[in-house]
Amino acid sequence: MHSDDVVWDSLGNKQFCSYKIKTKTHNFCRNEYNLTGLCNRSSCPLANSQYATIKEEKGQCYLYMKTIERAAFPSRLWERVRLSKNYEKALEEIDENLIYWPRFIRHKCKQRFTKITQYLIRIRKLTLKRQRKLIPLSKKVERREKRREEKALIAAQLDNAIEKELLERLKQETYGDIYNFPIHAFDKALEQQDAESEAESDTEEKEEEEEDEDADKREFVEVDESDLSDFEDMDKLATSSEEEQDDKSSSEEEEREMAERTCHSKSKGKAPVKGPARTKRAYIEIEYEQEIEPASKSKAA
Amino acid sequence: MSGPGSMASGAAAGSADGPADAARAPEQALFPPGFSVSEIKNKQRRHFMFLRWKQQQRKDKLANKRKRKKEREALGDKAPPKPVPKTIENQRVYDETTVDPNDEEVAFDESTDEFAPYFNRQTVPRILITTSDRPRGRTVRFCEQLSTIIPNSHVYYRRGLALKRIIPQCISRDFTDLIVINEDRKIPNGLVLSHLPDGPTAHFRMSSVRLRKEIKRKGKAPTEHQPEVILNNFTTRLGHSIGRMFASLFPHDPQFIGRQVATFHNQRDYIFFRFHRYIFKSEKKVGIQELGPRFTLKLRSLQKGTFDSKFGEYEWIHKTLLMWSCYCLAGKVG
């Protein structure tokens, strides 16, 4: 005999029910026809031979009913009634179909139906708004892209490229007159004229010519502004002026020592110079020593 | 033992003695051409033979190198120039969509496309920067920094508004460009750049975003001067149109007094954005100092009209699975 109490006693209460989920506070029932979702004596669809539920399929709500007369025919067990889309009408239909049924089931059916319609309305509202589309990322692709980006960054040599571009623009005079580098104009002038010796008089030859003329005099050669920018020129300048001073040293009893010739090297670090560029000059330090005649000799004479 | 051939079995038998044999192993008959290490079934012996084979290869390689070096030195000045190593940039197949500066068709196209009013100085760029919903700290700061870099730009936060409704409002308020920065898990990862009076929309994936405070050796804050723009390596048609799109973000007349430059450098389809301040130390040397944020972009799709994901007409979409569609902005690799 199909007795509800027996079923409940064995399945729901004491022994194992596969639909039952136990948590700390509640027992839940996983059965798809369960009205409330909890595992109770009155909500268990297995332990009640007269039972009804509301289920929703693709936006349409249906009322499912089970009676004891059909308990022997499992395939025809659940009777399905389509409810109208109008909320009030659907409630009336529920009432009509579940007339004379226990109060609990009727009440719970209506509650469940209300909840279902509310969430259907919410779904319809949300689909009208913008939806966030989730695109799955493939880890392999991501890794590959990252690696390629790193390699591209190395191949790009950004700093060099930018510097080159800026220098190009400077050369093509897109900046107009803001930057006044005289050597630029000077080079141009050189190219235009033929190479005459006087045209090149700004460079080292000048000093050597003067040196031939005035052997005794010591001349301090004026260092030209334009040569300062090029480090190599500075070096040449320093060495050439050294040479001439050596040559010009006449027969004096003073001994001159070429002490330190210091040249400062330009900062070659990667951090660019902040602020205005400072030009550094090469300079020469000269120490003089005087030889005093020994007093003893003079006395002897 | 299953030895493949007489030679091999001889070698295998020789290897049975183990490493002691290696010292006096005759080099010539050890690895005849038909022999393959993979045919030895015994794992230990196979491993040993493989190691020996590797050693042999290495020795050969070294000997070849030395020989070549000696030949080079012997020839002295007459030696042929050193072969250039192959890089991706060297191997590029000439892409027929490369833009030739003198191309008439391209020039004509450009004079009639959506950026023509900008390049004819009829419009002044005005940019609206916004984000996706609920931006987090990094994205917010990034937007602020972007707006300091791009002159004449405004940041507006989007509170749940649909882009399609924003766009007509923007057009009515005279904005020329719209930038949307997409955010995922608190970091910005996408950029949608849309030219407004129904211009093209480009969708990029953004990566390695560095805010100003994360940049080492950075300079002071960018000033209000209009920066110059450098666009490197945008050679194909597609690259050219993207380049013009970037150029139209900045005002057409840069103020050289500010000495600031924004660079979009394309390398292997990655667009690197940098913002520098430069100074000319001499006529052959320039120093640059990085200010401002930096990020990398990769083009995902280019759409003809304004932003419309459903009905838009896509001019170009990046297909990840097609290997031969890579390097579209600068040229395909052969």
PDB file of C-alpha atoms in Angstrom, chain B residues 109-237:
ATOM      1  CA  ASP B 109      41.332  59.093 -50.369  1.00  0.00           C
ATOM      2  CA  GLU B 110      42.810  60.990 -47.525  1.00  0.00           C
ATOM      3  CA  SER B 111      41.502  64.277 -48.732  1.00  0.00           C
ATOM      4  CA  THR B 112      37.992  62.945 -48.687  1.00  0.00           C
ATOM      5  CA  ASP B 113      37.943  60.686 -45.671  1.00  0.00           C
ATOM      6  CA  GLU B 114      36.689  61.461 -42.213  1.00  0.00           C
ATOM      7  CA  PHE B 115      39.907  63.076 -41.051  1.00  0.00           C
ATOM      8  CA  ALA B 116      40.077  65.567 -43.838  1.00  0.00           C
ATOM      9  CA  PRO B 117      38.471  68.362 -41.818  1.00  0.00           C
ATOM     10  CA  TYR B 118      41.075  67.880 -39.140  1.00  0.00           C
ATOM     11  CA  PHE B 119      43.983  67.921 -41.514  1.00  0.00           C
ATOM     12  CA  ASN B 120      42.602  70.935 -43.278  1.00  0.00           C
ATOM     13  CA  ARG B 121      42.446  72.657 -39.918  1.00  0.00           C
ATOM     14  CA  GLN B 122      38.761  73.120 -40.042  1.00  0.00           C
ATOM     15  CA  THR B 123      38.072  71.392 -36.769  1.00  0.00           C
ATOM     16  CA  VAL B 124      39.828  71.504 -33.463  1.00  0.00           C
ATOM     17  CA  PRO B 125      39.998  68.188 -31.689  1.00  0.00           C
ATOM     18  CA  ARG B 126      37.956  67.877 -28.550  1.00  0.00           C
ATOM     19  CA  ILE B 127      38.151  64.594 -26.764  1.00  0.00           C
ATOM     20  CA  LEU B 128      35.849  62.904 -24.324  1.00  0.00           C
ATOM     21  CA  ILE B 129      37.447  60.277 -22.160  1.00  0.00           C
ATOM     22  CA  THR B 130      35.281  57.837 -20.317  1.00  0.00           C
ATOM     23  CA  THR B 131      35.453  54.358 -18.881  1.00  0.00           C
ATOM     24  CA  SER B 132      33.336  51.262 -18.555  1.00  0.00           C
ATOM     25  CA  ASP B 133      31.001  50.910 -15.603  1.00  0.00           C
ATOM     26  CA  ARG B 134      32.273  51.473 -12.130  1.00  0.00           C
ATOM     27  CA  PRO B 135      35.933  52.180 -12.730  1.00  0.00           C
ATOM     28  CA  ARG B 136      38.441  51.363 -10.046  1.00  0.00           C
ATOM     29  CA  GLY B 137      41.349  53.431  -8.733  1.00  0.00           C
ATOM     30  CA  ARG B 138      43.950  52.647 -11.354  1.00  0.00           C
ATOM     31  CA  THR B 139      41.652  53.322 -14.250  1.00  0.00           C
ATOM     32  CA  VAL B 140      40.479  56.581 -12.755  1.00  0.00           C
ATOM     33  CA  ARG B 141      44.007  57.814 -12.292  1.00  0.00           C
ATOM     34  CA  PHE B 142      44.956  56.672 -15.737  1.00  0.00           C
ATOM     35  CA  CYS B 143      42.085  58.633 -17.217  1.00  0.00           C
ATOM     36  CA  GLU B 144      43.146  61.733 -15.366  1.00  0.00           C
ATOM     37  CA  GLN B 145      46.699  61.423 -16.594  1.00  0.00           C
ATOM     38  CA  LEU B 146      45.542  60.861 -20.128  1.00  0.00           C
ATOM     39  CA  SER B 147      43.485  63.970 -19.983  1.00  0.00           C
ATOM     40  CA  THR B 148      46.475  66.026 -18.885  1.00  0.00           C
ATOM     41  CA  ILE B 149      48.467  64.719 -21.816  1.00  0.00           C
ATOM     42  CA  ILE B 150      45.885  65.205 -24.496  1.00  0.00           C
ATOM     43  CA  PRO B 151      45.046  68.870 -24.694  1.00  0.00           C
ATOM     44  CA  ASN B 152      41.419  69.850 -24.856  1.00  0.00           C
ATOM     45  CA  SER B 153      40.083  66.662 -23.344  1.00  0.00           C
ATOM     46  CA  HIS B 154      37.499  66.032 -20.677  1.00  0.00           C
ATOM     47  CA  VAL B 155      36.870  63.067 -18.447  1.00  0.00           C
ATOM     48  CA  TYR B 156      33.311  62.043 -17.712  1.00  0.00           C
ATOM     49  CA  TYR B 157      32.315  59.071 -15.691  1.00  0.00           C
ATOM     50  CA  ARG B 158      29.747  56.770 -17.076  1.00  0.00           C
ATOM     51  CA  ARG B 159      27.128  55.676 -14.628  1.00  0.00           C
ATOM     52  CA  GLY B 160      25.407  52.943 -16.455  1.00  0.00           C
ATOM     53  CA  LEU B 161      24.755  54.906 -19.601  1.00  0.00           C
ATOM     54  CA  ALA B 162      24.664  53.137 -22.893  1.00  0.00           C
ATOM     55  CA  LEU B 163      27.329  54.189 -25.363  1.00  0.00           C
ATOM     56  CA  LYS B 164      24.855  54.471 -28.157  1.00  0.00           C
ATOM     57  CA  ARG B 165      22.999  57.139 -26.215  1.00  0.00           C
ATOM     58  CA  ILE B 166      26.144  58.994 -25.263  1.00  0.00           C
ATOM     59  CA  ILE B 167      27.278  59.356 -28.840  1.00  0.00           C
ATOM     60  CA  PRO B 168      24.531  61.630 -30.147  1.00  0.00           C
ATOM     61  CA  GLN B 169      24.932  63.809 -27.072  1.00  0.00           C
ATOM     62  CA  CYS B 170      28.628  64.073 -27.713  1.00  0.00           C
ATOM     63  CA  ILE B 171      28.083  65.025 -31.294  1.00  0.00           C
ATOM     64  CA  SER B 172      25.667  67.728 -30.268  1.00  0.00           C
ATOM     65  CA  ARG B 173      28.226  69.140 -27.864  1.00  0.00           C
ATOM     66  CA  ASP B 174      30.925  69.312 -30.499  1.00  0.00           C
ATOM     67  CA  PHE B 175      33.223  66.578 -29.393  1.00  0.00           C
ATOM     68  CA  THR B 176      35.375  65.182 -32.146  1.00  0.00           C
ATOM     69  CA  ASP B 177      36.626  61.993 -30.514  1.00  0.00           C
ATOM     70  CA  LEU B 178      35.523  59.558 -27.901  1.00  0.00           C
ATOM     71  CA  ILE B 179      37.873  57.374 -25.925  1.00  0.00           C
ATOM     72  CA  VAL B 180      36.461  54.599 -23.796  1.00  0.00           C
ATOM     73  CA  ILE B 181      38.817  52.772 -21.497  1.00  0.00           C
ATOM     74  CA  ASN B 182      37.624  49.343 -20.655  1.00  0.00           C
ATOM     75  CA  GLU B 183      38.497  47.906 -17.319  1.00  0.00           C
ATOM     76  CA  ASP B 184      38.803  44.370 -16.090  1.00  0.00           C
ATOM     77  CA  ARG B 185      39.719  43.377 -12.551  1.00  0.00           C
ATOM     78  CA  LYS B 186      40.804  46.854 -11.587  1.00  0.00           C
ATOM     79  CA  ILE B 187      43.244  47.361 -14.431  1.00  0.00           C
ATOM     80  CA  PRO B 188      42.536  49.035 -17.729  1.00  0.00           C
ATOM     81  CA  ASN B 189      42.779  46.542 -20.542  1.00  0.00           C
ATOM     82  CA  GLY B 190      40.945  47.885 -23.546  1.00  0.00           C
ATOM     83  CA  LEU B 191      40.569  51.101 -25.466  1.00  0.00           C
ATOM     84  CA  VAL B 192      37.881  52.103 -27.873  1.00  0.00           C
ATOM     85  CA  LEU B 193      38.721  55.110 -29.964  1.00  0.00           C
ATOM     86  CA  SER B 194      35.903  56.547 -31.955  1.00  0.00           C
ATOM     87  CA  HIS B 195      36.003  59.520 -34.242  1.00  0.00           C
ATOM     88  CA  LEU B 196      32.763  61.215 -33.691  1.00  0.00           C
ATOM     89  CA  PRO B 197      30.885  62.674 -36.560  1.00  0.00           C
ATOM     90  CA  ASP B 198      30.444  59.120 -37.747  1.00  0.00           C
ATOM     91  CA  GLY B 199      34.074  58.312 -38.122  1.00  0.00           C
ATOM     92  CA  PRO B 200      35.812  54.998 -37.791  1.00  0.00           C
ATOM     93  CA  THR B 201      35.942  53.198 -34.500  1.00  0.00           C
ATOM     94  CA  ALA B 202      39.026  51.315 -33.485  1.00  0.00           C
ATOM     95  CA  HIS B 203      39.032  48.797 -30.716  1.00  0.00           C
ATOM     96  CA  PHE B 204      42.368  48.048 -29.070  1.00  0.00           C
ATOM     97  CA  ARG B 205      43.578  45.735 -26.433  1.00  0.00           C
ATOM     98  CA  MET B 206      45.710  47.689 -23.960  1.00  0.00           C
ATOM     99  CA  SER B 207      48.509  46.180 -21.967  1.00  0.00           C
ATOM    100  CA  SER B 208      51.417  47.178 -19.766  1.00  0.00           C
ATOM    101  CA  VAL B 209      49.903  50.380 -18.524  1.00  0.00           C
ATOM    102  CA  ARG B 210      52.291  52.361 -16.376  1.00  0.00           C
ATOM    103  CA  LEU B 211      51.058  55.365 -14.478  1.00  0.00           C
ATOM    104  CA  ARG B 212      53.262  58.350 -13.936  1.00  0.00           C
ATOM    105  CA  LYS B 213      54.392  57.364 -10.504  1.00  0.00           C
ATOM    106  CA  GLU B 214      55.564  53.985 -11.703  1.00  0.00           C
ATOM    107  CA  ILE B 215      57.899  55.358 -14.321  1.00  0.00           C
ATOM    108  CA  LYS B 216      61.508  55.486 -13.302  1.00  0.00           C
ATOM    109  CA  ARG B 217      63.475  58.701 -13.698  1.00  0.00           C
ATOM    110  CA  LYS B 218      60.497  60.614 -14.809  1.00  0.00           C
ATOM    111  CA  GLY B 219      60.325  64.331 -15.201  1.00  0.00           C
ATOM    112  CA  LYS B 220      57.935  66.840 -13.793  1.00  0.00           C
ATOM    113  CA  ALA B 221      54.307  66.926 -14.684  1.00  0.00           C
ATOM    114  CA  PRO B 222      53.435  67.562 -18.323  1.00  0.00           C
ATOM    115  CA  THR B 223      52.611  71.175 -18.958  1.00  0.00           C
ATOM    116  CA  GLU B 224      49.724  72.586 -20.858  1.00  0.00           C
ATOM    117  CA  HIS B 225      51.651  73.036 -24.069  1.00  0.00           C
ATOM    118  CA  GLN B 226      50.469  71.192 -27.093  1.00  0.00           C
ATOM    119  CA  PRO B 227      52.785  68.296 -27.761  1.00  0.00           C
ATOM    120  CA  GLU B 228      54.251  67.103 -30.998  1.00  0.00           C
ATOM    121  CA  VAL B 229      53.263  63.773 -32.368  1.00  0.00           C
ATOM    122  CA  ILE B 230      55.564  61.111 -33.745  1.00  0.00           C
ATOM    123  CA  LEU B 231      54.058  58.212 -35.649  1.00  0.00           C
ATOM    124  CA  ASN B 232      56.526  55.490 -36.472  1.00  0.00           C
ATOM    125  CA  ASN B 233      56.118  52.573 -38.804  1.00  0.00           C
ATOM    126  CA  PHE B 234      52.543  52.963 -39.892  1.00  0.00           C
ATOM    127  CA  THR B 235      53.189  51.882 -43.419  1.00  0.00           C
ATOM    128  CA  THR B 236      50.282  49.873 -44.773  1.00  0.00           C
ATOM    129  CA  ARG B 237      46.883  51.257 -45.666  1.00  0.00           C
TER     130      ARG B 237
END
